[in-house]
Coordinates of C-alpha atoms and ligand atoms in Angstrom, one line a residue:
M256 CA -12.2 -21.9 -8.7
F257 CA -14.3 -18.6 -8.4
S258 CA -12.6 -17.6 -5.4
Q259 CA -9.3 -17.8 -6.9
I260 CA -10.7 -15.9 -9.8
T261 CA -12.0 -13.1 -7.8
K262 CA -9.0 -12.7 -5.6
P263 CA -5.9 -12.6 -7.9
Q264 CA -3.2 -10.3 -6.6
N265 CA -2.8 -8.9 -9.9
S266 CA -5.5 -7.1 -12.2
K267 CA -3.8 -7.8 -15.4
L268 CA -4.0 -11.6 -14.5
L269 CA -7.7 -11.0 -13.5
T270 CA -8.5 -9.5 -17.0
Y271 CA -6.5 -12.4 -18.6
I272 CA -8.3 -15.0 -16.7
I273 CA -11.7 -13.5 -17.1
G274 CA -10.9 -12.9 -20.8
A275 CA -9.6 -16.5 -21.4
T276 CA -12.5 -18.0 -19.4
A277 CA -15.2 -16.0 -21.3
T278 CA -13.5 -16.7 -24.6
F279 CA -13.7 -20.4 -23.5
A280 CA -17.5 -20.1 -22.7
V281 CA -18.3 -18.3 -25.9
A282 CA -16.3 -21.2 -27.7
T283 CA -18.3 -24.0 -26.1
T284 CA -21.7 -22.4 -26.1
A285 CA -22.9 -23.9 -29.4
Y286 CA -22.1 -27.4 -28.2
H287 CA -23.0 -27.2 -24.4
Y288 CA -25.3 -24.3 -24.4
T289 CA -26.8 -24.9 -20.7
S290 CA -23.4 -25.5 -18.7
S291 CA -21.6 -22.7 -20.7
K292 CA -24.4 -20.1 -20.1
K293 CA -24.2 -20.8 -16.5
T294 CA -20.5 -20.5 -16.5
S295 CA -20.5 -17.0 -18.2
F296 CA -23.2 -15.9 -15.8
S297 CA -20.9 -16.7 -12.9
I298 CA -18.2 -14.7 -14.4
I299 CA -20.3 -11.6 -14.9
S300 CA -21.8 -11.6 -11.3
N301 CA -18.3 -12.4 -9.8
E302 CA -16.6 -9.3 -11.6
S303 CA -16.8 -6.5 -9.0
P304 CA -17.6 -2.8 -10.2
K305 CA -14.3 -0.8 -10.3
V306 CA -14.3 2.8 -8.8
F307 CA -11.0 4.2 -9.6
I308 CA -10.5 3.7 -13.4
G309 CA -8.6 6.7 -14.3
D310 CA -11.7 8.4 -15.8
N311 CA -10.6 12.0 -14.2
K312 CA -13.8 12.0 -12.3
W313 CA -14.1 13.1 -8.7
I314 CA -16.4 10.9 -6.7
D315 CA -17.9 11.8 -3.1
L316 CA -17.4 8.7 -0.7
P317 CA -18.9 8.7 2.7
L318 CA -16.7 8.1 5.9
L319 CA -17.8 4.8 7.3
K320 CA -15.7 4.8 10.5
V321 CA -12.4 6.1 12.2
E322 CA -10.2 4.0 14.4
E323 CA -7.2 5.1 16.3
Q324 CA -3.7 3.8 15.2
S325 CA -1.3 5.9 17.2
H326 CA -1.5 9.3 19.0
D327 CA -1.2 11.3 15.8
T328 CA -2.5 8.7 13.4
K329 CA -5.9 7.2 12.4
L330 CA -7.3 4.5 10.3
F331 CA -10.2 5.9 8.1
T332 CA -12.7 3.7 6.4
F333 CA -14.6 5.0 3.4
K334 CA -17.5 3.4 1.7
L335 CA -17.5 2.4 -1.9
P336 CA -20.8 3.1 -4.1
T337 CA -22.0 -0.5 -3.8
D338 CA -21.4 -3.3 -1.4
D339 CA -19.6 -5.4 -4.0
S340 CA -17.6 -2.4 -5.5
V341 CA -13.8 -2.5 -5.4
T342 CA -11.2 0.3 -5.6
G343 CA -10.1 -1.3 -8.8
L344 CA -6.5 0.0 -7.9
T345 CA -3.4 -2.2 -9.1
L346 CA -0.3 -3.2 -7.2
A347 CA 1.0 -0.4 -6.1
S348 CA -1.2 2.6 -6.3
A349 CA -2.6 5.5 -4.5
V350 CA -5.6 7.9 -4.7
L351 CA -6.2 11.6 -4.6
T352 CA -8.5 13.4 -2.0
K353 CA -10.1 16.9 -2.5
F354 CA -11.9 19.2 -0.5
F355 CA -12.8 23.0 -1.1
N356 CA -11.0 25.2 1.5
E357 CA -13.6 28.0 2.4
E358 CA -10.7 30.0 4.1
T359 CA -8.6 30.3 1.0
G360 CA -11.2 29.9 -1.7
K361 CA -8.9 27.1 -3.2
N362 CA -9.2 23.3 -3.6
V363 CA -6.9 21.3 -1.5
I364 CA -5.8 17.9 -3.2
R365 CA -3.5 15.2 -1.7
P366 CA -2.5 11.8 -2.4
Y367 CA -3.1 8.7 0.0
T368 CA -2.0 5.2 -0.3
P369 CA -4.9 2.7 0.6
V370 CA -3.9 0.0 3.1
S371 CA -6.9 -2.4 2.7
D372 CA -6.8 -5.4 0.7
L373 CA -7.0 -4.1 -3.0
N374 CA -9.6 -7.0 -3.5
M375 CA -11.8 -5.6 -0.3
E376 CA -15.4 -5.2 -1.6
G377 CA -17.7 -2.3 -0.1
S378 CA -15.0 0.1 1.4
F379 CA -11.4 0.9 1.5
Q380 CA -8.9 2.2 4.3
L381 CA -6.5 4.8 4.5
I382 CA -4.0 5.3 7.5
I383 CA -3.6 9.3 7.8
K384 CA -1.1 11.2 10.1
H385 CA -2.6 14.3 11.3
Y386 CA -0.4 17.6 10.7
P387 CA -1.8 20.3 13.0
G388 CA -1.1 23.0 10.4
G389 CA -2.0 20.7 7.4
P390 CA -5.2 21.7 5.5
M391 CA -6.2 18.3 4.3
T392 CA -5.5 16.4 7.4
N393 CA -7.3 18.9 9.5
H394 CA -10.2 18.5 7.3
I395 CA -10.1 14.6 7.3
F396 CA -9.5 14.4 11.2
K397 CA -12.8 16.7 11.6
L398 CA -15.0 14.4 9.3
K399 CA -17.8 12.5 11.2
P400 CA -19.2 9.3 9.8
N401 CA -21.4 9.7 6.7
D402 CA -19.5 13.0 5.8
T403 CA -18.1 12.6 2.4
L404 CA -14.8 13.2 0.9
S405 CA -13.9 13.7 -2.9
F406 CA -11.5 10.9 -4.4
K407 CA -10.2 10.4 -7.7
G408 CA -7.7 7.7 -9.0
P409 CA -5.7 5.7 -9.6
I410 CA -2.2 7.1 -9.1
K411 CA 0.0 4.1 -10.3
K412 CA 3.3 4.3 -8.3
W413 CA 4.9 1.0 -9.4
D414 CA 3.5 -1.8 -11.5
W415 CA 4.3 -4.8 -9.5
V416 CA 5.0 -8.0 -11.5
P417 CA 5.0 -11.2 -9.5
N418 CA 8.4 -12.9 -9.3
S419 CA 10.2 -10.0 -10.9
F420 CA 12.8 -10.3 -8.1
E421 CA 13.8 -13.0 -6.1
R422 CA 14.1 -10.8 -2.9
I423 CA 13.3 -7.1 -2.3
T424 CA 13.8 -4.6 0.7
L425 CA 11.1 -2.3 1.9
L426 CA 12.6 0.5 3.8
G427 CA 10.5 3.1 5.5
A428 CA 9.7 5.4 8.3
G429 CA 6.4 6.8 9.9
T430 CA 3.2 7.0 7.4
G431 CA 5.8 6.0 4.8
I432 CA 4.7 2.4 5.6
T433 CA 1.3 2.9 3.6
P434 CA 2.7 2.0 0.0
L435 CA 5.2 -0.5 1.5
F436 CA 2.5 -2.5 3.4
Q437 CA 0.4 -2.6 0.4
L438 CA 3.2 -4.2 -1.6
A439 CA 4.2 -6.6 1.3
R440 CA 0.9 -8.1 1.9
H441 CA -0.1 -8.7 -1.7
I442 CA 3.3 -10.2 -2.5
V443 CA 3.4 -12.5 0.6
E444 CA -0.4 -13.4 0.4
N445 CA -0.1 -14.3 -3.3
P446 CA 0.7 -18.0 -3.6
N447 CA 1.8 -17.6 -7.1
D448 CA 4.5 -14.9 -6.1
N449 CA 7.7 -16.3 -4.6
T450 CA 9.6 -12.8 -3.9
K451 CA 11.1 -12.7 -0.3
V452 CA 10.3 -9.7 1.5
D453 CA 12.3 -7.8 4.2
L454 CA 10.7 -4.8 5.6
I455 CA 12.9 -2.5 7.8
Y456 CA 10.7 0.2 9.6
G457 CA 11.6 3.1 11.5
N458 CA 9.7 5.2 14.1
K459 CA 10.2 7.5 17.1
T460 CA 8.7 5.0 19.9
P461 CA 7.2 1.4 19.6
N462 CA 3.7 3.5 20.1
D463 CA 4.3 5.1 16.7
I464 CA 4.8 1.8 14.8
L465 CA 1.8 1.7 12.3
L466 CA 0.1 -1.5 11.4
K467 CA 2.4 -3.6 13.8
H468 CA -0.3 -6.1 14.7
E469 CA -0.7 -6.6 10.9
L470 CA 2.8 -7.0 10.3
D471 CA 3.6 -9.3 12.9
A472 CA 0.7 -11.5 11.9
L473 CA 2.1 -11.6 8.4
H474 CA 5.5 -12.5 9.5
K475 CA 4.0 -15.1 11.7
K476 CA 1.9 -16.6 9.2
Y477 CA 4.8 -16.4 6.1
P478 CA 7.9 -16.6 8.0
D479 CA 9.9 -17.9 5.0
K480 CA 8.6 -15.0 2.7
F481 CA 8.4 -12.1 5.0
N482 CA 10.6 -10.7 7.8
V483 CA 10.2 -7.4 9.5
S484 CA 12.5 -5.4 11.9
Y485 CA 11.4 -2.4 13.7
F486 CA 13.6 0.7 14.7
V487 CA 12.7 3.1 17.4
D488 CA 14.5 6.0 18.7
S489 CA 13.4 5.2 22.1
K490 CA 12.1 2.2 23.7
E491 CA 9.7 1.6 26.6
S492 CA 10.9 -1.2 29.1
N493 CA 7.7 -3.3 28.6
L494 CA 8.4 -4.1 24.9
D495 CA 11.9 -5.3 25.6
S496 CA 10.7 -8.8 24.8
D497 CA 10.2 -8.2 21.2
S498 CA 13.0 -9.4 19.4
K499 CA 12.2 -7.6 16.2
L500 CA 12.3 -4.5 17.9
H501 CA 15.9 -2.3 17.6
L502 CA 16.8 0.7 19.5
G503 CA 18.3 3.6 17.5
F504 CA 18.4 4.4 13.7
I505 CA 18.3 2.1 11.1
S506 CA 22.1 1.5 10.5
K507 CA 24.3 1.0 7.5
E508 CA 25.5 -2.0 9.3
F509 CA 22.2 -3.7 10.0
L510 CA 21.3 -3.2 6.5
K511 CA 24.6 -4.8 5.3
T512 CA 24.0 -8.1 7.4
N513 CA 20.3 -8.2 7.0
I514 CA 19.0 -7.3 3.6
A515 CA 19.4 -8.6 0.0
K516 CA 22.8 -7.8 -1.8
A517 CA 22.6 -5.4 -4.5
T518 CA 22.0 -7.4 -7.9
E519 CA 19.8 -7.5 -10.8
K520 CA 17.6 -10.0 -8.6
T521 CA 16.8 -7.8 -5.9
H522 CA 15.3 -4.4 -5.5
V523 CA 15.0 -1.7 -2.8
F524 CA 11.5 0.4 -2.1
V525 CA 12.1 3.6 0.0
C526 CA 9.3 5.6 1.6
G527 CA 9.5 8.1 4.4
P528 CA 9.8 11.8 5.3
P529 CA 12.4 13.9 3.5
P530 CA 15.3 13.4 6.2
F531 CA 14.7 9.7 6.1
M532 CA 14.9 9.8 2.2
K533 CA 18.1 12.1 2.2
A534 CA 20.0 9.8 4.8
F535 CA 19.1 6.5 2.6
S536 CA 18.4 7.3 -0.9
G537 CA 18.2 11.0 -1.5
E538 CA 14.8 12.5 -2.2
K539 CA 12.6 12.0 -5.2
V540 CA 12.7 15.3 -7.4
S541 CA 9.2 14.9 -8.9
P542 CA 6.7 12.1 -9.5
K543 CA 8.3 11.6 -12.9
D544 CA 11.8 12.0 -11.6
Q545 CA 13.5 9.8 -9.2
G546 CA 16.4 11.8 -8.9
E547 CA 20.1 10.5 -8.2
L548 CA 20.9 7.8 -5.7
I549 CA 22.7 9.1 -2.7
G550 CA 23.2 8.2 1.0
I551 CA 23.4 4.8 2.7
L552 CA 21.8 2.8 -0.1
K553 CA 24.5 4.1 -2.5
E554 CA 27.2 3.3 0.0
L555 CA 26.1 -0.1 0.1
G556 CA 26.6 -0.8 -3.8
Y557 CA 22.9 -0.3 -4.9
T558 CA 22.6 1.6 -8.2
K559 CA 19.8 4.3 -9.1
E560 CA 18.0 1.5 -11.2
Q561 CA 17.8 -0.9 -8.1
V562 CA 16.2 1.6 -5.9
F563 CA 12.4 2.8 -6.1
K564 CA 11.3 5.9 -4.1
F565 CA 7.9 6.1 -3.5
Ligands
FAD1674 C1 2.0 9.3 -3.2 C2 1.9 9.7 -1.9 C3 1.2 8.9 -1.0 C4 1.0 9.3 0.1 N1 0.1 8.5 1.2 C5 0.0 8.9 2.6 C6 -0.7 8.1 3.4 O1 -1.2 7.0 3.0 N2 -0.9 8.6 4.7 C7 -0.6 9.7 5.1 O2 -0.8 10.2 6.2 N3 0.0 10.5 4.1 C8 0.4 10.0 2.9 N4 0.9 11.0 2.0 C9 1.2 12.4 2.5 C10 -0.2 13.4 2.3 O3 -0.4 13.4 0.8 C11 -0.4 14.6 2.6 O4 1.1 15.3 2.1 C12 -0.1 14.9 4.3 O5 -1.5 14.3 4.8 C13 -0.1 16.4 4.6 O6 -1.2 17.0 4.1 P1 -1.9 18.3 4.8 O7 -2.6 19.0 3.7 O8 -2.6 17.9 6.0 O9 -0.5 19.3 5.4 P2 0.6 20.0 4.4 O10 0.5 21.4 4.5 O11 0.5 19.4 3.2 O12 1.9 19.5 5.3 C14 1.9 19.9 6.7 C15 3.3 19.7 7.2 O13 3.8 18.2 7.1 C16 4.9 18.2 6.2 N5 4.5 17.0 5.4 C17 3.8 16.6 4.6 N6 3.8 15.5 4.0 C18 4.9 15.0 4.5 C19 5.6 13.7 4.5 N7 5.1 12.8 3.7 N8 6.5 13.5 5.4 C20 7.2 14.4 6.2 N9 6.5 15.5 6.3 C21 5.3 16.0 5.5 C22 4.9 19.5 5.5 O14 6.1 19.8 5.1 C23 4.2 20.4 6.3 O15 5.4 21.0 7.0 C24 1.2 10.7 0.8 C25 2.1 11.5 -0.2 C26 2.1 11.2 -1.5 C27 3.0 11.9 -2.4
NAG1675 C1 -25.0 7.1 8.5 O1 -26.2 6.8 7.6 C2 -26.9 5.5 7.7 C3 -27.6 5.3 6.3 O2 -28.1 6.4 5.8 C4 -27.4 5.5 9.0 O3 -28.1 4.4 9.2 C5 -26.7 6.0 10.1 O4 -27.2 6.0 11.4 C6 -25.7 7.2 9.6 N1 -24.6 7.3 11.1 C7 -24.5 8.5 11.6 C8 -23.3 8.5 12.4 O5 -25.0 9.5 11.2
NAG1676 C1 14.6 -11.6 10.5 O1 15.4 -10.1 10.9 C2 16.1 -10.3 12.2 C3 16.6 -8.8 12.6 O2 15.4 -8.0 12.9 C4 17.1 -11.2 11.9 O3 17.9 -11.4 13.2 C5 16.7 -12.6 11.5 O4 17.6 -13.5 11.2 C6 15.7 -12.5 10.3 N1 15.2 -13.8 10.1 C7 15.2 -14.2 8.8 C8 14.5 -15.4 8.6 O5 15.7 -13.6 7.8

């Protein structure tokens, strides 16, 4: 029972369940003092402290470890203040990082999207691509274990409600996978969410595909809920056997036959570098303004309301 309470996919649900159970515990206290006291204790000790609660405060968190993902991308694990802390992020959200740039005398602030399970305790993980001229990524790629980075959050991107659509399409390229992966894994792993998810993910070469192992495992475990198709500009011969790997750009024809048609029961989530956004959906104008829908998704009959640009 408690494993279900501590691992829901939606924090609103968590609050609701805890609230309802706590009320129940209080209501029954007068009659069954001993047992209800035990129940409420368990609830309290099972509620993990949340770190990113929108209090507008920066918190310094130490780097635990760094792992290779691709030639220019690494997986960074940061430690939360206590072993039972969780980020407290809801699906789908990001966090801000900050450091003081000595050269310019200014703070540098950038958003990143955790790829670790939102219920993970004690730490959380970011996948970050290194831009050689980029102030934040230069800084982060120089960090050593135990060095700290300032964080703040949450930045809520899309408030996912389970079963709000029958089938969704996640369309991404490069590090644009991070919010799409956050969505995909929490929807697919939630037994109470029946949404079918199709991920179409473009990269330069097979070696640039981020989280491939995790995505393949998710497809293998939930073949009826989750499908993934990779597109690469060039393909090495040793990867010819992967039937999910397609050569060339993601095409309109492929999307036409492989993703859900535009209806009120479907939705598309897009995330990628500017040229990718331009081709499929048009770029977002600002965090608050999604901009007009243009490009391939519009040509396929989708409307602005049926597409979300991360
Ligand atoms: C909500 C949100 C979530 C994000 N999540 C992640 C994440 O999980 N992992 C990650 O690696 N990045 C993510 N980013 C991008 C990240 O915030 C920084 O923009 C990026 O790390 C570059 O920062 P920088 O200071 O090193 O370089 P900058 O000086 O900001 O940029 C360096 C160069 O890279 C280009 N560039 C920057 N960002 C992008 C981009 N997204 N696509 C294409 N070109 C770009 C710039 O035009 C510039 O030429 C996210 C961005 C947003 C808005
Ligand atoms: C980081 O700090 C921990 C605890 O303070 C220590 O045990 C560990 O050796 C440190 N690691 C590095 C790489 O300095
Ligand atoms: C998964 O996607 C591939 C294309 O990459 C397609 O051929 C296949 O039919 C899809 N499977 C399901 C179950 O939709």
